Amino acid sequence: MEEVNGEESTVSSSHKKSFHAPWHDVPKQPIVSVEHPFIIKDVDKGLATLGSPSKLEALVQEDGATASLYLKQGDRMSKPLKSANVSTNDILLKVTVPKRTGLKRRRGAEGPYYEGVEVGAPGEPAAPMLKDAQYLFRSMCDNPKSYEVEAIGTINQTHRFRGMPDFVTSTENMPLIQKFRDHILPFDYEKMTGFKFDMSKGVKPNTEIIPPPSWTHLTLPFNYSYRQNPSVKQVVDHLGNVSTVNFNTGPKVANPPVPFDVDVVPQAPSPNLPPIETLTHGMQRLVNTALSMMQDRPIFTRRALYNCMPGDDWDVVGQNSAKYVYQYAGYMFSSGPWRDALVRYGVDPRTDPSFRIYQTMIFMLESEPKENRPKFNRAKPDRTKSEQVVRKESHHFDGVTVSKDGKIWQVCDISEPFLKNLLSTTNLRKECHSERDGWYHNGTWSKAKIIMKAKIAAVLDGVPPNDAAFAKVVKEMPEIMRNSNRAATYLGSDATPAEVHLASVIRTTARMYYSGNQDGTRGDDGYDDEQDQDEEIAIPTMLEDSLIDPRITEAVTQFASLDAEAERNETIGERMDVDGAQDPDHQGKTRHTANEPLE
């Protein structure tokens, strides 16, 4: 209703001249707007893409509902596209404009217009005219006094589809999925009974792979910012063929590590390596320096060789070039006593006991606590010239300081007195055990590794090492640990808990019952006693006293005596109760009441 010049009038198509805009009542009818990404020509088909009528009803009744857009209706393998429910404060208006009467003909049309609809061929329905926003705006401008505006309601929720649809697996060549769709998805019992699996054995040709229910969870496109690598250039060879070459990539590593049981060790660098003369001047100096140092010491760890070489050239070529320099100097074992050590070409450390001083020990050093770790910009080991002096000694272990820039040490680089004396033994194997212990016996090598690991942990934790426990296990435990002398690997009754635990770890590391074959049988431990190697380990019913920790025996004996005493007291109590029940007079003589004096 509106009041114009004191007269009451209603909103109609005839707008009177007034200085005030008309008033419209907005009904309190909830309206939900769906911005459909398709061009809707058929309203019923457009509504069908939003799901069943119950889902459409939930969009209006529920505030936080989400619309689902089915791009492929009826295809259960197609994942619907979810909408974003946006709160809005819009008004839905119904604008009515006069129909076109056919006074004008559409460009290119031959038949006349009839009430805004083009007349088709005889027997065919007339095609409706397409009325877009431009047509509506032009019609309102042409008929400023003849159109009507009506407010339908307020739009509080608007569903917009801004995400990307998920991928869809094509099941055209998947008979199992098609059969599942035809028999199971309709939820018809008669059709479900017709679904059968092929129960024949064996692998079938063209076996189907069941697709996952979802391929991606990303709904927004990711800007990968692809750009051409500036180091990649196009080159033309002498035949005119165009190819791309990356001028910043370093040479590939052409010498892979060899296994511990390789028959013949590499005798020379790989022929695929570029000649030394073609390298840069800095790389040439490093390669020549490495070759000269390998002549004096045939086996290096990479850290030791890196530390012993001048740092000026490393600063020029970069520390990442070390792996390309090393392959000119020697080869490496992938496992065994000389694992990850650089061995001079043509040298086989498995042939001479003198190479035992180059055996490697690898330890997994504990990382820093989480509260002490930097969250960002985690620094790498410093390789600058200012740290040259410290860096030259990082591959040595003296029992006082430990450097965390590596985890591999060689026997010849251990100067700690206790370990150096232990590894200076002349009691060696007759043949090299190339898989684990090298030229040392399994007991000697296990003691050295466990004690060195304990000393490294003590240095890192800032506590003194337990040298007394180390001396006891070295003195009392044999250098050869096998099934035949396992009793000798246990400490005496005066051993402390720390010494017993240390001995247990050494026994486990020595692998007296070593099983290395894939079939579960015991492998070769490098000793000549085949009888002890092949015999089955018989566990006796009653263990010998020498095989049991005396403290365990004493504790078991004490518990047994306590159990026997408790059982004996319980038996005596039951017997007294039975005797008292059979002889009341005797019970009265032996037991006294509270008021009866004792004799």
XYZ file of C-alpha atoms in Angstrom:
599
model
C 0.000 0.000 0.000
C 1.182 3.533 -0.634
C -0.145 7.020 0.058
C 0.197 9.532 -2.785
C -1.250 13.110 -2.378
C -3.556 11.915 0.379
C -5.172 9.295 -1.830
C -4.921 5.588 -1.248
C -3.847 3.474 -4.185
C -2.470 0.034 -4.838
C 0.643 -0.993 -6.702
C -0.296 -1.650 -10.300
C 1.225 -1.524 -13.718
C 0.191 2.147 -14.110
C 2.741 4.191 -12.166
C 1.437 7.581 -11.317
C 3.692 10.528 -11.323
C 5.051 10.775 -7.832
C 8.075 12.019 -6.071
C 8.218 8.837 -3.918
C 9.202 5.254 -4.870
C 6.486 2.624 -4.477
C 6.347 0.428 -1.400
C 6.241 -3.379 -1.646
C 5.474 -5.948 1.001
C 8.021 -8.801 1.244
C 6.382 -12.054 2.375
C 8.082 -14.091 5.080
C 8.542 -17.079 2.827
C 11.936 -18.818 3.079
C 13.603 -19.100 -0.300
C 16.858 -20.887 -1.085
C 18.833 -19.889 -4.143
C 20.924 -22.390 -6.094
C 23.392 -20.969 -8.595
C 23.445 -23.833 -11.068
C 26.594 -23.984 -13.223
C 24.621 -25.390 -16.173
C 22.447 -23.569 -18.694
C 18.961 -24.679 -17.649
C 16.550 -25.199 -20.518
C 14.356 -27.759 -18.771
C 13.520 -26.980 -15.125
C 12.610 -30.589 -14.291
C 15.937 -31.896 -15.568
C 17.740 -29.135 -13.709
C 16.051 -30.111 -10.436
C 16.880 -33.767 -11.065
C 20.596 -32.937 -11.038
C 20.211 -31.790 -7.399
C 19.027 -35.175 -6.180
C 15.783 -36.620 -4.921
C 12.852 -34.512 -3.666
C 13.836 -35.294 -0.078
C 17.225 -33.656 -0.641
C 15.572 -30.606 -2.148
C 13.268 -30.397 0.858
C 16.262 -30.593 3.207
C 17.810 -27.570 1.482
C 14.857 -25.434 2.527
C 14.252 -26.827 6.012
C 17.833 -27.185 7.253
C 20.004 -24.108 7.725
C 23.401 -25.764 7.262
C 22.400 -28.124 4.459
C 24.699 -28.620 1.484
C 23.463 -29.126 -2.043
C 24.802 -31.993 -4.154
C 25.127 -31.593 -7.898
C 25.123 -34.866 -9.833
C 26.923 -34.256 -13.089
C 26.117 -37.741 -14.398
C 22.655 -38.692 -13.220
C 22.145 -42.368 -12.528
C 25.864 -43.140 -12.437
C 26.735 -44.298 -8.925
C 30.437 -44.214 -9.791
C 30.266 -40.443 -10.269
C 30.916 -38.456 -7.124
C 28.568 -35.452 -6.681
C 29.855 -31.915 -6.477
C 29.218 -30.241 -3.116
C 28.066 -26.651 -2.826
C 29.169 -23.833 -0.574
C 26.255 -22.608 1.569
C 26.580 -18.808 1.720
C 24.393 -16.576 3.917
C 22.775 -13.805 1.872
C 20.177 -11.086 2.339
C 18.629 -10.849 -1.120
C 15.042 -10.414 -2.304
C 13.495 -12.469 -5.064
C 11.482 -10.233 -7.408
C 8.916 -11.283 -9.977
C 8.929 -8.867 -12.927
C 6.076 -9.121 -15.444
C 6.492 -7.369 -18.799
C 4.089 -7.260 -21.774
C 4.397 -10.064 -24.245
C 5.591 -9.403 -27.697
C 2.727 -9.427 -30.201
C 4.611 -10.391 -33.336
C 4.845 -6.866 -34.781
C 8.501 -7.642 -35.373
C 10.080 -10.675 -36.865
C 13.268 -12.266 -35.600
C 16.206 -12.008 -37.929
C 16.495 -15.126 -40.086
C 12.998 -16.443 -39.194
C 10.510 -17.158 -41.964
C 7.234 -17.789 -40.099
C 5.172 -15.129 -38.294
C 5.152 -14.606 -34.526
C 2.073 -15.367 -32.522
C 1.857 -13.965 -29.003
C 5.587 -14.047 -28.582
C 5.986 -17.604 -29.896
C 7.306 -18.546 -33.293
C 4.974 -20.688 -35.353
C 6.654 -23.945 -36.382
C 5.981 -26.362 -39.184
C 2.583 -28.049 -39.397
C 2.211 -30.703 -36.728
C 5.228 -29.476 -34.712
C 5.035 -27.438 -31.498
C 6.231 -23.908 -31.606
C 9.673 -23.261 -30.101
C 9.566 -20.934 -27.085
C 11.421 -17.681 -27.258
C 14.554 -17.321 -25.167
C 14.182 -14.431 -22.736
C 17.447 -13.446 -21.126
C 18.322 -10.524 -18.867
C 19.045 -8.257 -21.827
C 15.594 -8.897 -23.260
C 13.976 -8.198 -19.872
C 15.872 -4.960 -19.402
C 15.005 -3.792 -22.932
C 11.349 -4.646 -22.415
C 11.220 -2.654 -19.160
C 12.789 0.330 -20.879
C 10.309 0.127 -23.735
C 7.329 -0.242 -21.363
C 8.058 1.969 -18.346
C 4.372 2.096 -17.389
C 3.276 -1.427 -18.241
C 5.516 -3.790 -16.247
C 4.744 -5.137 -12.789
C 7.108 -5.892 -9.899
C 6.228 -8.267 -7.072
C 8.382 -9.348 -4.118
C 8.243 -13.127 -3.663
C 10.394 -13.548 -0.566
C 13.788 -13.172 1.081
C 16.762 -15.303 0.040
C 18.727 -16.139 3.177
C 20.825 -18.977 1.754
C 22.600 -19.269 -1.576
C 24.293 -22.428 -2.772
C 27.244 -21.877 -5.066
C 29.351 -24.499 -6.812
C 32.910 -23.202 -6.947
C 34.888 -26.436 -6.544
C 36.274 -28.821 -9.096
C 34.463 -32.125 -9.692
C 36.209 -35.365 -8.841
C 37.556 -37.725 -11.482
C 35.252 -40.475 -12.743
C 36.413 -43.962 -13.655
C 35.141 -45.223 -16.975
C 33.548 -48.646 -16.416
C 32.840 -49.333 -20.067
C 35.407 -52.136 -20.200
C 34.801 -53.410 -16.665
C 32.219 -56.251 -16.769
C 32.260 -56.792 -13.001
C 31.429 -53.170 -12.243
C 28.706 -53.127 -14.871
C 27.219 -56.314 -13.438
C 27.395 -54.818 -9.946
C 25.624 -51.695 -11.179
C 22.870 -53.661 -12.888
C 22.199 -56.171 -10.097
C 23.140 -54.554 -6.774
C 22.703 -50.802 -7.080
C 18.962 -50.940 -8.029
C 18.337 -52.582 -4.581
C 15.970 -55.087 -6.131
C 16.001 -58.529 -4.530
C 15.263 -60.375 -7.761
C 18.169 -58.647 -9.479
C 20.476 -59.211 -6.485
C 19.967 -62.974 -6.708
C 21.331 -62.884 -10.235
C 24.689 -61.466 -9.151
C 27.305 -64.246 -9.176
C 31.088 -64.249 -8.834
C 33.413 -66.199 -11.051
C 34.768 -68.816 -8.636
C 37.183 -70.448 -11.068
C 40.822 -70.589 -9.965
C 43.756 -68.830 -11.521
C 44.466 -65.359 -12.779
C 42.002 -64.240 -15.413
C 43.060 -62.140 -18.399
C 42.170 -58.465 -18.153
C 41.590 -58.682 -14.417
C 39.707 -55.625 -13.231
C 41.029 -53.253 -10.597
C 38.208 -51.887 -8.461
C 38.425 -48.074 -8.504
C 38.479 -46.163 -5.215
C 35.384 -44.269 -4.075
C 37.243 -40.987 -4.385
C 40.249 -39.941 -6.424
C 41.024 -36.542 -4.974
C 39.947 -34.443 -1.994
C 41.072 -31.159 -3.525
C 38.153 -28.979 -4.558
C 40.119 -25.835 -5.357
C 42.624 -25.635 -8.202
C 46.234 -25.402 -7.110
C 48.521 -22.930 -8.798
C 51.646 -24.933 -9.522
C 53.370 -21.914 -11.100
C 54.977 -23.964 -13.809
C 57.830 -22.258 -15.572
C 60.678 -23.291 -17.760
C 63.889 -24.286 -15.993
C 66.422 -21.607 -16.967
C 69.185 -24.226 -16.951
C 67.491 -26.306 -19.652
C 68.496 -25.240 -23.135
C 67.732 -26.533 -26.590
C 70.742 -27.685 -28.556
C 71.117 -28.824 -32.148
C 73.562 -31.620 -32.947
C 75.575 -32.005 -36.148
C 72.681 -33.886 -37.765
C 70.229 -31.077 -37.087
C 68.309 -32.902 -34.351
C 66.980 -30.665 -31.578
C 67.234 -31.872 -27.972
C 67.080 -30.346 -24.498
C 70.074 -30.383 -22.161
C 70.288 -29.345 -18.510
C 73.599 -27.578 -18.066
C 73.361 -27.422 -14.252
C 73.119 -31.146 -13.486
C 76.222 -32.796 -12.108
C 77.710 -36.008 -13.425
C 75.865 -39.180 -12.553
C 77.254 -41.674 -10.061
C 78.503 -44.485 -12.299
C 79.992 -46.768 -9.602
C 77.254 -48.386 -7.486
C 78.299 -50.174 -4.263
C 79.190 -53.868 -4.526
C 77.870 -56.612 -2.179
C 80.051 -58.068 0.567
C 80.399 -61.423 -1.225
C 81.356 -60.097 -4.658
C 83.808 -62.441 -6.379
C 86.066 -59.808 -7.914
C 86.275 -56.257 -6.637
C 86.316 -53.352 -9.143
C 89.770 -52.781 -10.595
C 89.266 -49.333 -12.150
C 86.697 -46.549 -12.378
C 83.699 -47.004 -14.632
C 84.377 -46.206 -18.307
C 81.191 -44.140 -18.288
C 82.884 -41.487 -16.172
C 84.126 -38.451 -18.069
C 87.913 -38.177 -18.267
C 89.596 -36.226 -15.493
C 91.000 -33.784 -18.045
C 87.481 -32.683 -18.982
C 86.528 -31.705 -15.419
C 86.787 -28.226 -13.969
C 90.071 -27.159 -12.425
C 88.715 -27.414 -8.892
C 87.355 -30.919 -9.518
C 90.650 -31.990 -11.082
C 92.623 -30.862 -8.030
C 90.270 -32.712 -5.686
C 90.389 -35.925 -7.729
C 94.188 -35.876 -7.955
C 94.472 -35.175 -4.220
C 92.130 -38.067 -3.419
C 94.111 -40.426 -5.674
C 97.395 -39.506 -4.010
C 95.933 -39.958 -0.504
C 94.492 -43.357 -1.415
C 97.992 -44.515 -2.327
C 99.157 -43.989 1.263
C 95.979 -45.265 2.934
C 93.972 -47.688 0.801
C 90.659 -47.403 2.695
C 88.955 -44.228 3.900
C 85.566 -43.342 5.163
C 84.086 -40.549 3.104
C 84.132 -38.260 6.108
C 87.805 -39.009 6.821
C 88.795 -38.378 3.213
C 86.749 -35.206 3.126
C 88.380 -33.937 6.317
C 91.911 -34.699 5.154
C 91.558 -32.877 1.829
C 92.082 -29.102 1.578
C 88.953 -27.075 2.178
C 89.634 -24.359 -0.375
C 88.693 -26.551 -3.315
C 85.573 -27.783 -1.496
C 84.469 -24.181 -1.063
C 84.803 -23.701 -4.830
C 83.070 -26.825 -6.137
C 80.679 -27.288 -3.185
C 80.311 -30.155 -0.748
C 77.631 -31.819 -2.911
C 80.333 -32.630 -5.463
C 82.067 -35.028 -3.033
C 80.207 -38.099 -4.282
C 81.371 -37.370 -7.848
C 84.988 -36.998 -6.710
C 84.984 -40.233 -4.693
C 84.026 -42.455 -7.620
C 87.331 -41.652 -9.293
C 89.263 -42.777 -6.200
C 87.671 -46.079 -5.197
C 84.631 -48.311 -4.723
C 82.432 -49.134 -1.717
C 80.797 -52.177 -0.148
C 77.051 -51.983 0.414
C 77.313 -54.180 3.540
C 79.816 -56.103 5.593
C 82.771 -55.086 7.807
C 83.918 -52.374 5.360
C 80.474 -50.991 4.640
C 80.330 -47.420 3.268
C 84.134 -47.142 3.240
C 85.945 -45.978 0.120
C 88.367 -48.738 -0.990
C 91.095 -48.156 -3.534
C 90.476 -49.849 -6.861
C 92.051 -53.287 -7.073
C 92.363 -53.683 -3.272
C 90.361 -56.489 -1.665
C 90.414 -56.158 2.156
C 89.058 -59.704 2.520
C 92.385 -61.199 1.450
C 94.775 -59.917 4.162
C 94.287 -59.555 7.952
C 96.234 -56.279 7.869
C 93.134 -54.579 6.465
C 91.270 -55.208 9.732
C 92.304 -51.760 10.976
C 90.089 -50.236 8.267
C 86.891 -52.034 9.319
C 83.996 -49.668 9.985
C 81.594 -49.301 12.885
C 78.253 -47.644 12.210
C 76.133 -46.241 15.027
C 72.684 -44.656 15.040
C 73.275 -41.572 17.140
C 70.280 -40.311 19.075
C 68.864 -37.069 17.740
C 68.289 -34.005 19.839
C 65.111 -33.697 21.919
C 62.159 -32.178 20.122
C 62.152 -29.096 22.316
C 65.759 -28.355 21.289
C 65.259 -28.814 17.559
C 64.902 -25.675 15.433
C 61.492 -25.453 13.810
C 62.631 -23.680 10.660
C 65.836 -23.340 8.654
C 67.410 -26.452 10.111
C 71.134 -25.928 9.495
C 73.369 -28.511 7.850
C 76.878 -29.353 9.120
C 79.130 -26.359 8.710
C 81.758 -26.803 6.007
C 83.233 -23.306 5.986
C 86.922 -22.456 6.289
C 86.423 -21.208 9.836
C 85.550 -24.764 10.905
C 88.467 -26.347 9.032
C 90.458 -27.188 12.171
C 87.488 -28.769 13.960
C 86.445 -30.588 10.814
C 89.820 -32.289 10.390
C 89.327 -34.246 13.642
C 85.635 -35.150 13.405
C 86.332 -38.676 12.106
C 88.519 -39.516 15.127
C 87.197 -40.913 18.407
C 89.260 -40.253 21.506
C 86.581 -40.953 24.120
C 86.343 -37.278 25.079
C 84.580 -35.534 22.176
C 82.148 -36.796 19.552
C 81.239 -35.027 16.321
C 77.728 -35.513 14.954
C 78.610 -34.812 11.329
C 78.849 -38.564 10.698
C 78.050 -41.957 12.154
C 80.882 -44.134 10.785
C 84.268 -44.711 12.424
C 87.208 -46.891 11.376
C 89.356 -48.942 13.734
C 92.485 -47.012 12.794
C 90.768 -43.715 13.714
C 89.928 -44.859 17.275
C 92.466 -43.476 19.772
C 90.494 -44.150 22.955
C 92.916 -46.272 25.093
C 90.475 -48.988 26.178
C 89.075 -49.648 22.701
C 92.466 -49.325 21.047
C 93.907 -51.982 23.360
C 90.886 -54.250 22.768
C 91.153 -54.024 18.964
C 94.937 -54.496 18.984
C 94.520 -58.205 19.699
C 96.434 -60.751 17.613
C 93.785 -63.437 18.112
C 92.194 -63.229 14.677
C 90.209 -65.437 12.372
C 91.906 -67.751 9.923
C 89.509 -66.662 7.207
C 87.688 -63.381 6.803
C 84.028 -63.338 7.734
C 82.996 -60.938 4.995
C 79.366 -60.709 6.035
C 79.703 -59.303 9.540
C 82.820 -59.598 11.707
C 85.652 -59.297 9.190
C 88.997 -60.537 10.569
C 87.993 -60.227 14.245
C 86.242 -62.951 16.211
C 82.565 -62.381 16.857
C 83.137 -61.865 20.584
C 85.890 -59.318 20.073
C 83.974 -57.379 17.440
C 80.756 -57.395 19.488
C 82.541 -56.135 22.590
C 84.171 -53.320 20.647
C 80.934 -52.152 19.039
C 78.821 -52.274 22.199
C 81.450 -50.615 24.389
C 82.116 -47.869 21.836
C 78.408 -47.193 21.502
C 78.110 -46.895 25.290
C 81.090 -44.534 25.417
C 79.628 -42.331 22.663
C 76.312 -42.167 24.543
C 78.146 -41.227 27.745
C 80.020 -38.421 25.981
C 76.838 -37.044 24.413
C 74.958 -37.231 27.724
C 77.842 -35.669 29.667
C 78.213 -38.548 32.149
C 81.334 -40.629 32.911
C 81.488 -44.070 31.227
C 81.247 -47.259 33.286
C 84.799 -48.445 32.690
C 84.578 -51.052 35.466
C 81.723 -52.843 33.692
C 83.582 -52.650 30.380
C 86.724 -54.164 31.904
C 84.759 -57.003 33.514
C 82.957 -58.124 30.353
C 86.160 -57.909 28.309
C 88.029 -60.017 30.871
C 85.404 -62.692 31.567
C 83.653 -63.079 28.193
C 85.522 -65.078 25.525
C 86.580 -63.701 22.159
C 84.869 -66.580 20.344
C 81.200 -66.995 21.267
C 79.408 -70.060 19.965
C 76.772 -72.513 20.986
C 79.408 -74.876 22.350
C 80.803 -72.373 24.878
C 77.727 -70.341 25.679
C 78.140 -71.079 29.397
C 81.367 -69.095 29.359
C 79.554 -65.994 28.085
C 77.678 -65.548 31.409
C 79.243 -63.486 34.182
C 79.825 -64.624 37.738
C 77.610 -64.118 40.767
C 79.370 -60.900 41.740
C 78.258 -59.110 38.551
C 76.196 -55.961 38.906
C 72.912 -55.456 36.983
C 74.666 -53.060 34.586
C 77.356 -55.656 33.849
C 74.776 -58.414 33.335
C 72.823 -56.220 30.919
C 76.005 -55.313 29.043
C 76.941 -58.982 28.690
C 73.456 -59.810 27.420
C 73.674 -57.150 24.709
C 77.104 -58.421 23.658
C 75.790 -62.002 23.392
C 72.914 -60.800 21.225
C 75.254 -58.819 18.985
C 77.643 -61.771 18.627
C 74.813 -63.895 17.175
C 75.960 -67.220 18.544
C 72.892 -68.845 17.010
C 73.257 -66.913 13.785
C 70.538 -67.642 11.189
C 71.233 -65.957 7.905
C 69.804 -68.248 5.258
C 66.450 -67.547 3.654
C 65.199 -71.063 4.459
C 65.606 -70.416 8.210
C 68.685 -72.612 8.722
C 71.790 -71.330 10.453
C 74.212 -69.630 8.128
C 77.987 -69.820 7.949
C 79.685 -67.999 10.832
C 83.155 -68.314 9.374
C 84.500 -71.043 11.689
C 85.768 -74.495 10.749
C 83.852 -76.488 13.369
C 81.069 -77.840 11.158
C 79.710 -80.187 13.807
C 78.897 -77.374 16.185
C 77.540 -75.306 13.312
C 75.098 -77.909 12.046
C 73.870 -79.579 15.240
C 70.485 -78.610 16.582
C 70.380 -76.603 19.804
C 68.938 -78.900 22.493
C 67.357 -77.059 25.389
C 67.740 -79.277 28.522
C 64.830 -79.787 30.857
C 66.907 -78.718 33.856
C 69.417 -75.993 33.047
C 72.912 -76.290 34.416
C 73.816 -74.052 37.323
C 76.582 -72.458 35.313
C 74.073 -71.228 32.721
C 71.814 -69.465 35.223
C 72.513 -66.174 36.903
C 73.195 -67.005 40.625
C 70.994 -64.132 41.751
C 68.060 -65.630 39.846
C 68.726 -69.007 41.479
C 68.812 -67.444 44.952
C 65.572 -65.545 44.353
C 63.812 -68.670 43.077
C 65.002 -70.623 46.126
C 63.719 -67.963 48.514
C 60.316 -67.866 46.843
C 60.137 -71.675 46.937
C 60.918 -71.801 50.668
C 58.306 -69.120 51.383
C 55.669 -71.044 49.419
C 56.523 -74.295 51.245
C 56.297 -72.618 54.657
C 52.952 -71.027 53.834
C 51.572 -74.346 52.633
C 52.806 -76.109 55.786
C 51.164 -73.535 58.078
C 47.903 -73.799 56.176
C 47.920 -77.597 56.535
C 48.532 -77.415 60.317
C 45.658 -74.939 60.732
C 43.224 -77.142 58.870
C 44.252 -80.192 60.943
C 43.671 -78.359 64.256
C 40.212 -77.295 63.156
C 39.272 -80.873 62.329
C 40.581 -82.257 65.641
C 38.724 -79.624 67.660
C 35.436 -80.433 65.979
C 35.738 -84.160 66.815
C 36.698 -83.737 70.527
C 34.797 -80.930 72.283
C 36.261 -81.823 75.675
C 39.774 -81.646 74.332
C 38.910 -78.365 72.726
C 37.739 -77.051 76.085
C 40.956 -78.091 77.753
C 43.236 -76.492 75.273
C 41.308 -73.348 74.605
C 40.332 -70.780 77.250
C 37.641 -68.184 77.274
C 38.180 -64.591 78.158
C 36.876 -65.065 81.757
C 38.713 -68.332 82.472
C 42.104 -67.947 84.160
C 45.108 -69.571 82.597
C 46.970 -72.283 84.511
